[in-house]
XYZ file of C-alpha atoms in Angstrom:
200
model
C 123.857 81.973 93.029
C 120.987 82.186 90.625
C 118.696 78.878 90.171
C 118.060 77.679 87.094
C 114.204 78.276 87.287
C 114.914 81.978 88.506
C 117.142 82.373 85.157
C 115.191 80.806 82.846
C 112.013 82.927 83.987
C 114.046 85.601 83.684
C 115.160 84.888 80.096
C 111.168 84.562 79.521
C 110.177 87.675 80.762
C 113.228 90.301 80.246
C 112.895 92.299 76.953
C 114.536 91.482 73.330
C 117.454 93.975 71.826
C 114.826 94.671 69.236
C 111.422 95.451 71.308
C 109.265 97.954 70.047
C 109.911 101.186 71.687
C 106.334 101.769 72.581
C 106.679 98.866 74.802
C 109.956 99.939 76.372
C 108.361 102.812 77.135
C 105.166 102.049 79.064
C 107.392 99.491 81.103
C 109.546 102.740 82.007
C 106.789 104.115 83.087
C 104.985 101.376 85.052
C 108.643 100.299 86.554
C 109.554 104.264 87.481
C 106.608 106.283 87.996
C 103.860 103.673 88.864
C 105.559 103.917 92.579
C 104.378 107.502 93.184
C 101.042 106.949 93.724
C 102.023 105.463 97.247
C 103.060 109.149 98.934
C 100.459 110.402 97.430
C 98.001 108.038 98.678
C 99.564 108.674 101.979
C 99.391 112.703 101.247
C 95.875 113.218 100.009
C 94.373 110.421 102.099
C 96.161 111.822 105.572
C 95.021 115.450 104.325
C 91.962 114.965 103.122
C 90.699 111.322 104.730
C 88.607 110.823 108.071
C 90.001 108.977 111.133
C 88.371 105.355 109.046
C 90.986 106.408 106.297
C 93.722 107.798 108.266
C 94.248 104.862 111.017
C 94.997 101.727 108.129
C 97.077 104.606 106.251
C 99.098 104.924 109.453
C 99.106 101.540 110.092
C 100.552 100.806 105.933
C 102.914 103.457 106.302
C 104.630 101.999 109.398
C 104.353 98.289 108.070
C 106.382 99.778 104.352
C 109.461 101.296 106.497
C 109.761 98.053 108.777
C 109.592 96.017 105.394
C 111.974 98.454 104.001
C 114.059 98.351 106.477
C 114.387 94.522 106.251
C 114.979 94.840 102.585
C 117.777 96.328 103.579
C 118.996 93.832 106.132
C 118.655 91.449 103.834
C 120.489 93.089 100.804
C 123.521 93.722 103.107
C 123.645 90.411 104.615
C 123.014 88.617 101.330
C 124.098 91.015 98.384
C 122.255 89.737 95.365
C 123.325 91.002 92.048
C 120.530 92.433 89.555
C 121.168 91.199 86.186
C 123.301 93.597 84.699
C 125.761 92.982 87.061
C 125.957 89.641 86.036
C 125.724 90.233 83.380
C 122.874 88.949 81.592
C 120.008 89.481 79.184
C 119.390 93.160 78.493
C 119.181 96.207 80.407
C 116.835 99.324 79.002
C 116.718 100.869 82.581
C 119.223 102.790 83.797
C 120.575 101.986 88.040
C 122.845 101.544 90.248
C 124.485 98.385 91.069
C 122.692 97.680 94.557
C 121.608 94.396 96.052
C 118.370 93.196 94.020
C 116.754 90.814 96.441
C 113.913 91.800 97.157
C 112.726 94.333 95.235
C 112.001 97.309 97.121
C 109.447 98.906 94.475
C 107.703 95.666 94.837
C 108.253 95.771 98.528
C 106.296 99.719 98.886
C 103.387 98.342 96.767
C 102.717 95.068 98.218
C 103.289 96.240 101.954
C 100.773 99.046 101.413
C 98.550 96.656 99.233
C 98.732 93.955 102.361
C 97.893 96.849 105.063
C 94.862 98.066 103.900
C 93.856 94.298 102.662
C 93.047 93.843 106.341
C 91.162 96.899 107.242
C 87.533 96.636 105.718
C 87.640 100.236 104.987
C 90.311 100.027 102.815
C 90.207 96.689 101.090
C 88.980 98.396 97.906
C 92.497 100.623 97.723
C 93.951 97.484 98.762
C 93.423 95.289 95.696
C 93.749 98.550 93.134
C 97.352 98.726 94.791
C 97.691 94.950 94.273
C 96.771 94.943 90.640
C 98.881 97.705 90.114
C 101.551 95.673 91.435
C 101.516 93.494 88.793
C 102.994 95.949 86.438
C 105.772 96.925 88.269
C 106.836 94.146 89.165
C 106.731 92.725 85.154
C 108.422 96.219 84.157
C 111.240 95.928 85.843
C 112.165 92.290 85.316
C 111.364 93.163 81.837
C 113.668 96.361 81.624
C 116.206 93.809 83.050
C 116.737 95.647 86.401
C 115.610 92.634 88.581
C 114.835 88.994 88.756
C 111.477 86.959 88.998
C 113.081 85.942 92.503
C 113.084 89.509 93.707
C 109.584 89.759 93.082
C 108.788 86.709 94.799
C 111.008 88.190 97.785
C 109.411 91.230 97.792
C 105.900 89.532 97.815
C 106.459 87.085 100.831
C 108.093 90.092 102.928
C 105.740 92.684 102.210
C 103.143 89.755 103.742
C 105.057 89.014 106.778
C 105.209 92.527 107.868
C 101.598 93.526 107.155
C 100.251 90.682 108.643
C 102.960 91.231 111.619
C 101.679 94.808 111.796
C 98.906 94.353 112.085
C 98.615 91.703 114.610
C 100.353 94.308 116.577
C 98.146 97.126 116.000
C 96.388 97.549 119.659
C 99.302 98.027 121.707
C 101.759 99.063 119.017
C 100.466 101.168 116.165
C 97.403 102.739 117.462
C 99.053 104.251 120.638
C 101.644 105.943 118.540
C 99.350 106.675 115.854
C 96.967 108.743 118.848
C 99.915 110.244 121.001
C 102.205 111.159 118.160
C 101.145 111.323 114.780
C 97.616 112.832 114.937
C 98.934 115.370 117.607
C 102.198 116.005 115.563
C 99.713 116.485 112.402
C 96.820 118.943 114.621
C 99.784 121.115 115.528
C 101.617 121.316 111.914
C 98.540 121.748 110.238
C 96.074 123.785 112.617
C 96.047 127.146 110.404
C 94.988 124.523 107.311
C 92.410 122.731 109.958
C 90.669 125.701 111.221
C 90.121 127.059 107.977
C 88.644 123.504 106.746
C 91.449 123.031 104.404
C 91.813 119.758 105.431
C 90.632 116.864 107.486
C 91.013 116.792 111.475
């Protein structure tokens, strides 16, 4: 059941039948392709970063599936329905019917954003990924794809699981991070290694 705060919000933010097309499309692309600069953080900075990059990348990475994961969870225990399915306001974004609470587009960004946050390393990639946040978030309440309360789901579970992550980082992440992913990665990627291609 949708509050009356959460609809009204929503009725603030989503997008008029007549919005200028310009609009609709830079919230397409903040609400659609904005997301992609996650993998290939995680790409370029496990190829090309040193161990003080690599470590809080690992340690993002693992906190975003766990947070994922209890997206999930929590969209099949409690199926929320995303606007459209209501239905109301207006929809300029195309998708299917799933559960909207949270959202997991805000859920990637924030989870990654809260990782690095707490590694002093990687605060700086931390708030970009924040700010960036912003965006996505307002796109796709504004396309009509989610509601304010999705964001605001997506934002206190993407903090519990950082923060949980990383509490549990000395005799959780860095153990598998040392006897499986970095010798998983020097195996795959010796040739690339030797030849200086990319980072050990």
């Amino acid at each position: 059941m949708e509050t009356t705060l959460n609809l009204a919000l929503f009725a603030q933010l989503n997008a008029a039948p007549g919005s200028d097309p310009r609009l609709l499309l830079m919230a397409e692309v903040f609400a659609v392709y904005l997301i992609w600069l996650v993998p290939a953080l995680l790409v370029i900075g496990w190829l090309r970063g040193s161990e003080r990059l690599k470590r809080p990348l690992w340690e993002a990475f693992i906190a975003t599936l766990l947070a994922l994961a209890a997206s999930w969870m929590i969209g099949w225990l409690w199926p929320t329905p995303r606007p459209f399915m209501m239905p109301v306001g207006q929809t300029f974004l195309e998708h299917a019917p799933t559960p909207a609470f949270p959202s997991n587009h805000a859920t990637i960004m924030l989870t990654m954003a809260f990782s690095l946050l707490l590694h002093a390393g990687t605060r700086r990639i931390g708030r970009y990924l924040l700010l960036l946040a912003v965006p996505v978030a307002w796109a796709r309440v504004f396309l009509g794809v989610h509601f304010p309360q999705d964001m605001l789901g997506a934002l206190v579970l993407a903090a519990a699981m950082a923060t949980l992550v990383g509490v549990s980082r000395s005799w959780l992440i860095l153990p598998i991070y040392h006897r499986v992913a970095m010798r998983l990665y020097r195996m795959l990627f010796a040739p690339l290694i030797r030849r200086g291609w990319v980072e050990r």
